[in-house]
XYZ file of C-alpha atoms in Angstrom:
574
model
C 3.436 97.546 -147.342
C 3.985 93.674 -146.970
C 5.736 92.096 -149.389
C 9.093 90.782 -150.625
C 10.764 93.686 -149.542
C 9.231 93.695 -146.428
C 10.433 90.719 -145.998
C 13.849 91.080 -146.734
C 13.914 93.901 -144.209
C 12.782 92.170 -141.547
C 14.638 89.145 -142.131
C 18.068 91.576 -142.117
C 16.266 93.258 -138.676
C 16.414 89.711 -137.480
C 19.701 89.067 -138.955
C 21.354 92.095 -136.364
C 18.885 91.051 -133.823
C 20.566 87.439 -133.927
C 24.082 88.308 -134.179
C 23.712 91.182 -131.283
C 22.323 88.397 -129.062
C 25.206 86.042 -130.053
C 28.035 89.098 -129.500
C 26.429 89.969 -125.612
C 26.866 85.624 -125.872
C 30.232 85.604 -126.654
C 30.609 88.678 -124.108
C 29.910 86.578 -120.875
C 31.515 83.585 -122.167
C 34.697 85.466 -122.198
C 34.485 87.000 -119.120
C 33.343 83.782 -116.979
C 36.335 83.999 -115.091
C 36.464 88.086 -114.650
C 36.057 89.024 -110.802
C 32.511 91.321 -110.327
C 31.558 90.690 -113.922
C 27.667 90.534 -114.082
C 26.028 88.625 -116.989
C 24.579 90.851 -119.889
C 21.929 90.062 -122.238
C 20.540 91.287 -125.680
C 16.706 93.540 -124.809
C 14.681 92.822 -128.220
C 11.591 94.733 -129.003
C 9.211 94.488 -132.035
C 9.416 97.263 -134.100
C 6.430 99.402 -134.940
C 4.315 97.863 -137.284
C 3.062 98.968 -140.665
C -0.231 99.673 -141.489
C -2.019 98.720 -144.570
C -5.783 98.015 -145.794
C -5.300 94.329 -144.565
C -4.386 95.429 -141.453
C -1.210 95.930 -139.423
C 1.709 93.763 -140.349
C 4.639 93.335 -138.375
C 8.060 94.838 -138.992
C 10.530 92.365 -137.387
C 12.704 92.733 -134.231
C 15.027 95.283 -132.851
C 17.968 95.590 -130.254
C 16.592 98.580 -127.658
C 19.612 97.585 -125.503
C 21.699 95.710 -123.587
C 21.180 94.855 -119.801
C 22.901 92.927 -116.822
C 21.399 90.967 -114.085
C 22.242 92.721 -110.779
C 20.457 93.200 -107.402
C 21.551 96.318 -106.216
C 20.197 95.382 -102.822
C 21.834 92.511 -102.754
C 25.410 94.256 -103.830
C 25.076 96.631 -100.688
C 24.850 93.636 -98.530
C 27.789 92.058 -99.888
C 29.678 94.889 -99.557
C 29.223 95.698 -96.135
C 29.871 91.772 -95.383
C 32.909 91.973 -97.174
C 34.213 94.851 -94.787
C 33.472 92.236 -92.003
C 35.610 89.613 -93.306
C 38.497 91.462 -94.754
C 38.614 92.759 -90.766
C 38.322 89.454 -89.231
C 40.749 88.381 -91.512
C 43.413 90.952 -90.829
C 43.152 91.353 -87.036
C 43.164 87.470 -86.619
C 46.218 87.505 -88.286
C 47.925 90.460 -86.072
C 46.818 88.778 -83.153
C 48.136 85.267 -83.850
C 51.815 86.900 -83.937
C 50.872 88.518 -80.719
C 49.540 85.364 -78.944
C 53.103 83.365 -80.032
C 54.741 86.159 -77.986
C 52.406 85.322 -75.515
C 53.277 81.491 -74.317
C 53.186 80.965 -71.429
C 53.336 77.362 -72.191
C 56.944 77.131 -72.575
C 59.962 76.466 -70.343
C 61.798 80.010 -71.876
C 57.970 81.983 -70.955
C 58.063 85.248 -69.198
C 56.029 83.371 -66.107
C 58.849 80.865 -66.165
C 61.709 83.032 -66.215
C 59.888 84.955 -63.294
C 59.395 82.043 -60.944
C 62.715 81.466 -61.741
C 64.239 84.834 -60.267
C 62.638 84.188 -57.104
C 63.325 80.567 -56.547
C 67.280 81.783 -57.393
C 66.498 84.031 -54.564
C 65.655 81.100 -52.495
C 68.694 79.901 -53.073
C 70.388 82.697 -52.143
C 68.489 82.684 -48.589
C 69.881 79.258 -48.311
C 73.517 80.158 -48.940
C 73.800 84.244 -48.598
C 78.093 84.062 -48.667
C 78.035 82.167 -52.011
C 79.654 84.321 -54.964
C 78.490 81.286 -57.527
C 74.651 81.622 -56.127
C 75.021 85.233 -56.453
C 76.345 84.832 -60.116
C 73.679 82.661 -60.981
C 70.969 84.992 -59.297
C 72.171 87.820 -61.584
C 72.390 85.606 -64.441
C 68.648 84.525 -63.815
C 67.405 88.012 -63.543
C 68.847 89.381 -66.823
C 67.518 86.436 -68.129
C 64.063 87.529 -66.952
C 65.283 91.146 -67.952
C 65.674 89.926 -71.546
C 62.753 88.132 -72.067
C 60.377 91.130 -70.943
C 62.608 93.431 -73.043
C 62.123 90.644 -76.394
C 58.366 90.635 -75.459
C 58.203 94.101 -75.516
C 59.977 95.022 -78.571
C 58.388 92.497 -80.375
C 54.810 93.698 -79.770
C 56.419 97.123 -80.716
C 57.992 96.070 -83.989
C 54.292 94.512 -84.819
C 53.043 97.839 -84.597
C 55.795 99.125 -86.616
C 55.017 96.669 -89.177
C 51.031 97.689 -89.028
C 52.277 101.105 -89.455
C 53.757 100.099 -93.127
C 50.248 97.972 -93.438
C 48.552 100.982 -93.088
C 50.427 103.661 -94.911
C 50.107 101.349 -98.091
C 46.690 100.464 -97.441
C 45.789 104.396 -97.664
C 47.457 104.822 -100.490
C 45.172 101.968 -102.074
C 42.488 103.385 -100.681
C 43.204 106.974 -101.931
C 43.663 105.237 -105.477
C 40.532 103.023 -105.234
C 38.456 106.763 -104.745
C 39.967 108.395 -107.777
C 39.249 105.128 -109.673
C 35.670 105.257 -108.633
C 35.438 108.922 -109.102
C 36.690 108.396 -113.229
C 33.976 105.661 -113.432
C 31.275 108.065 -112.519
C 32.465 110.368 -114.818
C 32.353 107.960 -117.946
C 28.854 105.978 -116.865
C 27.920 109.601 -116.737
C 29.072 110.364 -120.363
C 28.316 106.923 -121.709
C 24.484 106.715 -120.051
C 23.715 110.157 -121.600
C 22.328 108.352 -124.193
C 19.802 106.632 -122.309
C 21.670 102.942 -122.666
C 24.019 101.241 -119.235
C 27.393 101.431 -119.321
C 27.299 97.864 -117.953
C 30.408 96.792 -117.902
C 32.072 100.523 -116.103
C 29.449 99.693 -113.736
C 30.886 96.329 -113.091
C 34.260 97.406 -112.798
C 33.303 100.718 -110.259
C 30.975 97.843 -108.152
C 34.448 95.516 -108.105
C 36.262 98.709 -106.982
C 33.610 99.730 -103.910
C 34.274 96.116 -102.945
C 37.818 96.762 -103.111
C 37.201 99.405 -101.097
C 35.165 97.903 -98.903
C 38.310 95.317 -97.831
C 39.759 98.262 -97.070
C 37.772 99.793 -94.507
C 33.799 100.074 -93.618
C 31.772 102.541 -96.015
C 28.431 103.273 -97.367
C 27.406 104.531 -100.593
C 24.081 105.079 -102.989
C 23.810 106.067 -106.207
C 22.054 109.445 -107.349
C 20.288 110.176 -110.569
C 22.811 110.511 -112.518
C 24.168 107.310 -111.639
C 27.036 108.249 -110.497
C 27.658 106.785 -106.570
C 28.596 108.731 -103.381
C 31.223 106.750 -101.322
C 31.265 108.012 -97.430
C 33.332 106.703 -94.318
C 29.776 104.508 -91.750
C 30.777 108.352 -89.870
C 29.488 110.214 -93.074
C 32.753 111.794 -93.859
C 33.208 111.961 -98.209
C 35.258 109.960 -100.192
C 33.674 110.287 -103.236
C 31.302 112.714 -104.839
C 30.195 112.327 -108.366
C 33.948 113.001 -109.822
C 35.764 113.803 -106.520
C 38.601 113.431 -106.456
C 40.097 114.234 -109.316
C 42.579 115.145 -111.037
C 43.664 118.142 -109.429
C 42.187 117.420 -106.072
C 44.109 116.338 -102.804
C 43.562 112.513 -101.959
C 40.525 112.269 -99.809
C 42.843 110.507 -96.972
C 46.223 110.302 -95.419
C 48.306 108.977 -93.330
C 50.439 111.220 -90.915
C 52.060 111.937 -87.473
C 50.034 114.192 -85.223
C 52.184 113.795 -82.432
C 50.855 117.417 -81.485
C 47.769 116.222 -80.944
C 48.754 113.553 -78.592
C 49.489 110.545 -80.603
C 52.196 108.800 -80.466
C 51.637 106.977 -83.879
C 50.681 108.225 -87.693
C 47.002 107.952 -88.175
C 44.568 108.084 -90.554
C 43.264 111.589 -91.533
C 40.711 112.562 -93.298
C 42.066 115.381 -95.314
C 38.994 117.729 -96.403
C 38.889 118.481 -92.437
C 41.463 117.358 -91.067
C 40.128 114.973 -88.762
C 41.664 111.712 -86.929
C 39.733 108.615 -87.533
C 40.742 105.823 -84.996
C 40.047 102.091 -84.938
C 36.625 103.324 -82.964
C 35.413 105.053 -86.380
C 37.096 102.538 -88.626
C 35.557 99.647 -87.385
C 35.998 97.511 -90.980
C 37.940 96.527 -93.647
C 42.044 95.681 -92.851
C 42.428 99.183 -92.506
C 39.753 99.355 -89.360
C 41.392 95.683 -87.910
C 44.886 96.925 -87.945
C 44.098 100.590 -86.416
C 42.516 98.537 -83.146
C 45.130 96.250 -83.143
C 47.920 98.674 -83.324
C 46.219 101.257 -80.664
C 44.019 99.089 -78.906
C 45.004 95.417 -78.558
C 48.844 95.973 -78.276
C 48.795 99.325 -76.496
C 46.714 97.389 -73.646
C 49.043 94.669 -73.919
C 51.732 97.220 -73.549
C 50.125 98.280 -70.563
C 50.338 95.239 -68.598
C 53.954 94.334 -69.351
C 54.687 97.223 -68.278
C 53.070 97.268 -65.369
C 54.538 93.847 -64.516
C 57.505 94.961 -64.932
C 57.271 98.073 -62.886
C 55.858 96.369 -60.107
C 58.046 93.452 -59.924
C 61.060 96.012 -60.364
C 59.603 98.182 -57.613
C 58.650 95.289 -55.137
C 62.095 93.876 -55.379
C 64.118 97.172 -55.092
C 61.605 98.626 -52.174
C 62.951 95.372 -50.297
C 66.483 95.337 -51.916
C 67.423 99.097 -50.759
C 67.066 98.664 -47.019
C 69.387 95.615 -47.103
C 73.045 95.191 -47.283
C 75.328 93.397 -49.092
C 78.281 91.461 -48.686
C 80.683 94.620 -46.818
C 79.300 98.549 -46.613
C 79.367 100.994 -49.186
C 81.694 104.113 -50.061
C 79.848 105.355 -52.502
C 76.487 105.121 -53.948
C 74.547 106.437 -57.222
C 70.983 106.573 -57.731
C 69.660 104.711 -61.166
C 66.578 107.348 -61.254
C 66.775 110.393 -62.700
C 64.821 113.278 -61.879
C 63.151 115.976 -63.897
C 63.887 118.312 -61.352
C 65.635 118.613 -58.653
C 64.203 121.576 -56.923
C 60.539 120.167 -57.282
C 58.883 117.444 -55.435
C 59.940 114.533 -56.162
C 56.112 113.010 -55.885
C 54.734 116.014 -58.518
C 53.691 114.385 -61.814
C 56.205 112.992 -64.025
C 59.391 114.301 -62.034
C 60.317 111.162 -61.359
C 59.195 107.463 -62.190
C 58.264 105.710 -59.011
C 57.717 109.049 -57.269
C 54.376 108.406 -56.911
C 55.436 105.527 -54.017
C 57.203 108.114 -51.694
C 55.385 108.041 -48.482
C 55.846 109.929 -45.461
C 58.453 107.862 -43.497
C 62.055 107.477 -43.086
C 65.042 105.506 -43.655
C 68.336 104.898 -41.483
C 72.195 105.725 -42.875
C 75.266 103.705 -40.561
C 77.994 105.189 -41.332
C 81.258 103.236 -40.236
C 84.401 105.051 -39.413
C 87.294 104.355 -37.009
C 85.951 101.274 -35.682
C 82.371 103.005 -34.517
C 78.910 103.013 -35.711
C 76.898 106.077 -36.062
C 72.823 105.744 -37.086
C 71.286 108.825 -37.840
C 67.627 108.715 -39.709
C 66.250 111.171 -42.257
C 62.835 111.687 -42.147
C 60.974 111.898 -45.726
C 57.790 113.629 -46.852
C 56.650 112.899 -50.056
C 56.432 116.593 -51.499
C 60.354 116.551 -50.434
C 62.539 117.198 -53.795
C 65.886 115.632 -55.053
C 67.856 119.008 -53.206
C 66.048 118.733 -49.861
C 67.015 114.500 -49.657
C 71.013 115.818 -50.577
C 70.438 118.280 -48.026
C 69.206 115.984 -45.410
C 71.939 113.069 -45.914
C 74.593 116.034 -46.208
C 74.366 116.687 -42.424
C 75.347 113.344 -41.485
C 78.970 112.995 -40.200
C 81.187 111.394 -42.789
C 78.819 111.642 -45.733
C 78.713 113.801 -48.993
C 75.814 114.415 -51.186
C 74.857 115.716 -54.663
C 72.907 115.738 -57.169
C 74.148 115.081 -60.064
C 74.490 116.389 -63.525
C 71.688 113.969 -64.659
C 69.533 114.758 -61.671
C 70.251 111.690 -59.685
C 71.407 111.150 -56.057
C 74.953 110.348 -55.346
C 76.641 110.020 -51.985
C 80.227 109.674 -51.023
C 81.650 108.308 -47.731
C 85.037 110.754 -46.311
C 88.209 108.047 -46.837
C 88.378 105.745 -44.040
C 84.194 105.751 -44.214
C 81.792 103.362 -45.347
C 77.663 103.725 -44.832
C 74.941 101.326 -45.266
C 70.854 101.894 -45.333
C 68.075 100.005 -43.282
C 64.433 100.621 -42.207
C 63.369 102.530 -45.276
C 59.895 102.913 -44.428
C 59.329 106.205 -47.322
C 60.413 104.221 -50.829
C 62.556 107.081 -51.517
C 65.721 105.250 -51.784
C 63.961 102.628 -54.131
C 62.419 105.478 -55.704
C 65.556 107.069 -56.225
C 67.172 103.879 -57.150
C 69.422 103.552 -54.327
C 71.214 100.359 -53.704
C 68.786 98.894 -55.226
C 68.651 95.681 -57.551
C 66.802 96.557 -60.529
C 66.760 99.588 -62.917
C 64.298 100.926 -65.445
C 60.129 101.315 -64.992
C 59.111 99.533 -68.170
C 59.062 96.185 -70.118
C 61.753 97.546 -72.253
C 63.890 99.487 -70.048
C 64.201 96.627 -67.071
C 67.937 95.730 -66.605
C 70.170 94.799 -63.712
C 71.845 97.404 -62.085
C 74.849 98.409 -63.171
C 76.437 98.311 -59.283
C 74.714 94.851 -59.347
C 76.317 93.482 -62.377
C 79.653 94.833 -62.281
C 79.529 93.491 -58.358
C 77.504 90.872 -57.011
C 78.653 91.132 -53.413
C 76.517 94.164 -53.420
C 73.679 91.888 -53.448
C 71.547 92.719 -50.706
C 70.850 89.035 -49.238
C 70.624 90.669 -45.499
C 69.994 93.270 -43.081
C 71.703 95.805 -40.838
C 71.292 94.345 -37.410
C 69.259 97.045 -34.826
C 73.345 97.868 -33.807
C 74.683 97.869 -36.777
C 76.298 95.004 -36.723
C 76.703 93.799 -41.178
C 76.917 89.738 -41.103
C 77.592 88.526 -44.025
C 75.308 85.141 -43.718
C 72.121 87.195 -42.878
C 69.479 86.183 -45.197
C 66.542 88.225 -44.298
C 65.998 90.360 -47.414
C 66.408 87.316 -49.926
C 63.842 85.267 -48.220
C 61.388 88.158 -48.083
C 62.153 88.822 -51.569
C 61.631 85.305 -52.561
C 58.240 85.177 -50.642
C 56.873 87.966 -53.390
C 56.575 85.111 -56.024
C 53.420 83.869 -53.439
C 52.554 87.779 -52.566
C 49.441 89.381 -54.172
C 51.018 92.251 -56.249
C 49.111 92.704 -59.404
C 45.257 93.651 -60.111
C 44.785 95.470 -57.366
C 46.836 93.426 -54.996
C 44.516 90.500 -55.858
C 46.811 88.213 -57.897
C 50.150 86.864 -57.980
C 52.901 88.178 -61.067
C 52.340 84.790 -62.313
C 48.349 84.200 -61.894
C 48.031 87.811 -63.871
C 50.672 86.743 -66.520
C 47.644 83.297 -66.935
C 44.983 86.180 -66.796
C 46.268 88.239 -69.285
C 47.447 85.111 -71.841
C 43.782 83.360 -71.354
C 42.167 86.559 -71.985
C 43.825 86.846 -75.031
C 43.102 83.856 -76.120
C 39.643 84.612 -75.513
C 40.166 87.383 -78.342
C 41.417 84.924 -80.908
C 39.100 82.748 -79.857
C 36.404 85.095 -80.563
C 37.801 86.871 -83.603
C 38.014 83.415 -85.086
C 34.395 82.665 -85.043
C 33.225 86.409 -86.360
C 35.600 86.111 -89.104
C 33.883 82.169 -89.911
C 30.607 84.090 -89.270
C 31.624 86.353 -91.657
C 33.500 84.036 -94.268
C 30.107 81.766 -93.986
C 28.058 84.765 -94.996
C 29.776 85.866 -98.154
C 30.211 82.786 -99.207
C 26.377 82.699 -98.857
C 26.438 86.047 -100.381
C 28.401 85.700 -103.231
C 26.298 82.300 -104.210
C 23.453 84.384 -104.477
C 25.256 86.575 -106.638
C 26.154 84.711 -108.750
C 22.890 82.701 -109.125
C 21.738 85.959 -110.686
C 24.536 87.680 -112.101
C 27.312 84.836 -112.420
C 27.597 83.568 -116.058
C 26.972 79.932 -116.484
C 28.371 78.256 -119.420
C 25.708 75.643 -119.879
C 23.179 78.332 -120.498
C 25.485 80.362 -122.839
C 25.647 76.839 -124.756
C 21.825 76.750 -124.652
C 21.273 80.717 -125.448
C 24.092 80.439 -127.994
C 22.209 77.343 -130.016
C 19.194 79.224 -130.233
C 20.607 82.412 -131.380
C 22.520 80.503 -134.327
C 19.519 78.391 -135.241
C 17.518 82.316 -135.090
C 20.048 83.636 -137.436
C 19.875 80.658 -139.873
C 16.377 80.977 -140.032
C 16.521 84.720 -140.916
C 18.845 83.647 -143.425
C 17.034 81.130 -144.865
C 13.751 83.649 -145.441
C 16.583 86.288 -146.700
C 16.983 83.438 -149.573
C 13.707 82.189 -150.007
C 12.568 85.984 -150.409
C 15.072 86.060 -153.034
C 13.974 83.213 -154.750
C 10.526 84.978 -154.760
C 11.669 87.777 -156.383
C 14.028 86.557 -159.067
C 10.812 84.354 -159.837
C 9.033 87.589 -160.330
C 11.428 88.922 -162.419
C 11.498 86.005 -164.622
C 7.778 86.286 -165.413
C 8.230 90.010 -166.165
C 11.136 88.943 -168.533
């Protein structure tokens, strides 16, 4: 019934009402600052009214809950933009070490130091008998050496350090799904009750975003309100409270080198599968799996391939020519994996693939005569039947070696010399030949070369045999590769690929840069309208918390004005 009592009560309803309101205030003032916070805000309801002959009559106000401002649409969207920009982010960074190793702008760059080993083979042409321009040839071409071994091994220790990126980036990741998992479990527990646990739901959105940095998901959230976290593939990272506990981290990151790669990746652990930067295409996690596999491996590629070529070109020429006297002995710098099988069969030996058939010529020297004799080459020939061959020439002894390499001895009083290699075996075999190694990292001088640079091959074996010491053939056809079209296809020079490759990674960064402005642009934009709807502004908390004080005075004030009422009452019963 309305009275005084009545309304007492619903001055006290309005009393709670007014200081719940100012609480949920204080609430989002306090947490202005927190990361992912969405403002909250006090739900009143009239409570049921009371009937009486009058009429109904009102029963004051109640608190049915409290609610935050969220667009759940919106929140997806920003979540998939952040995996964008946390990847743009990350592989522009990888790939601004990579283009510093790539400068071709510099006096010390790898295109330099190549032009330079052929112009010092100019030089040689010009003065074949010189022991200083020899020096200063084999100077210039460990130089070159050098720089594609730095290049190399720097792109390699990138990777290694995107390896450590990545193992504690899973780990995070691993840690961010058990976080999200426990979340579920308590908005479970605390939304039994029909009210939203608004601020675990904050704190499980800031996690999927965390997440999200990480590498590219998608999620939804079921009827129970717990959310479902899956890699854009659909493999599981979360379901309702998986993982927990007692269950195995949803990823991991470990060799497979049975399976055929050469680096730990990133497994998903309830099957077992790989997932490579062409799964992962988000998040730091996605960035640094295509850098590390794709980007450097293809960069990897092409030094090598420079290198192999440039090594190959220059021995192929090298091994037919001779040096500054004739040889007594010679060892091969290439190994074989076997020396029974053919020395062309895959991976037996590493420019076995350029044997052709053909042939090259041994003069062998002794007691003032000169003996030619050619071998003839096929390219299924092995290691055994090339000994074999050179073993029937007078004054010669050949073996292979322990290692699986060629070596020949001249008898005492003998010395030998090659010419006319038209099969590549002896540059295949690494017979007098300039350069060793096949790869960025492995290119070096040869060791005959470097502890001896008479045995520079600067010239040729004249058709009689005849060794002058001031020929200059080889060097100047050696020096004319610098202008020869060797790379691509045999469409480019070393140096116009070396331009290729640097502009066309600077094409990458060039591009990379503007998706990750793109990107930045967009969660900026993002994140804006976030927070137009769920940000906290302190203005309107002044405004909101004005009107809730002035509310609970005036609930106040009818508390003491209905007491006034009633002691007036009383004193007319008195």
């Amino acid at each position: 019934m309305p009275g005084i009592y009545s309304m007492m009560d619903i001055s006290r309803w309005a009393l709670n009402a007014s200081v719940d309101q100012l609480d949920v205030v204080s609430h989002n003032v306090a947490n202005v600052n927190t990361p992912g916070y969405s403002r909250q805000v006090a739900v009143l309801a009239t409570r049921n009214p009371q009937y009486s002959s009058k009429g109904y009559f009102g029963n004051g106000v109640q608190t049915t809950t409290v609610m935050q401002y969220v667009d759940k649409l919106l929140l997806g969207r920003l979540t998939a933009n952040t995996s964008d920009t946390s990847y743009y982010s990350a592989k522009l960074s990888q790939l601004t070490r990579l283009e510093a190793l790539a400068n071709e702008a510099s006096d010390t760059g790898l295109g330099a130091q190549i032009t330079s080993l052929f112009n010092a083979w100019q030089d040689l042409s010009n003065n074949p008998e010189s022991s200083a321009v020899r020096a200063s040839l084999q100077e210039t071409a460990s130089n070159m050496a050098q720089r594609f071994q730095s290049v190399a091994n720097d792109m390699l220790s990138v990777q290694r350090d995107i390896d450590g990126y990545l193992k504690d980036a899973v780990s995070q990741a691993n840690l961010i799904c058990r976080t999200i998992a426990d979340l579920n479990l308590k908005i479970q527990q605390s939304e039994v009750s029909g009210h939203s646990a608004n601020d675990y739901r904050d704190e499980r959105q800031r996690q999927l975003n965390e997440l999200a940095g990480l590498m590219n998901i998608s999620w939804y959230e079921d009827s129970t309100g717990a959310v479902n976290v899956q890699t854009s593939s659909g493999k599981s990272l979360v379901q309702v409270n998986y993982p927990g506990d007692n269950d195995p981290d949803p990823l991991a990151f470990e060799e497979r080198l049975g399976d055929g790669y050469e680096h730990n990746q990133l497994v998903w652990t309830s099957g077992g599968l790989v997932m490579d930067y062409t799964e992962i295409t988000g998040g730091s996690i996605g960035a640094w799996l295509d850098v590390r596999d794709n980007q450097i491996e293809d960069m990897l590629d092409y030094m090598n391939d420079l290198a192999k070529t440039i090594i190959f070109d220059v021995n192929k020429l090298h091994a037919s020519g001779a040096g500054l006297s004739a040889m007594t002995s010679v060892t091969g710098a290439y190994q074989a994996q076997s020396a029974s099988a053919a020395l062309n069969s895959a991976d037996n030996l590493a420019y076995g693939d350029e044997i052709v058939a053909g042939s090259f010529d041994i003069w062998v020297y002794q007691g003032g005569t000169r003996i030619k004799t050619t071998i003839d080459v096929k390219p299924t020939d092995s290691l055994d039947d090339i000994a074999a061959a050179i073993n029937g020439v007078t004054g010669l002894n050949a073996s292979v070696s322990s290692l699986n390499t060629l070596t020949i001895h001249a008898d005492e009083g003998a010395e030998f010399t090659f010419a006319n290699d038209t099969s590549n075996v002896l540059a295949a075999l690494g017979v007098n030949t300039f350069f060793d190694g096949s790869t960025a990292t492995s290119i070096s001088i040869n060791e005959t070369i470097a502890n001896d640079v008479g045995r520079i091959c600067a010239g040729r074996i004249g058709d009689d045999g005849e060794l002058s010491k001031g020929d200059n053939t080889a060097a100047l056809d050696i020096a004319d590769l610098k202008d020869s079209d060797s790379m691509l296809g045999d469409t480019v020079t070393y140096n116009e690929s070396l331009i290729s490759w640097a502009a066309s990674l600077g094409t990458t960064i060039s591009n990379a840069t503007d998706s990750y402005s793109f990107a930045t642009e967009t969660t900026s934009s993002l994140e804006n309208l976030r927070d137009s709807m769920s940000g906290v502004s302190l203005d309107e908390e002044m405004v909101r918390m004005i009107q809730f004080q002035r509310s609970y005075q005036m609930a106040a004030q009818m508390i003491q004005v209905s007491d006034e009422l009633l002691q007036t009452l009383i004193g007319i019963v008195k």
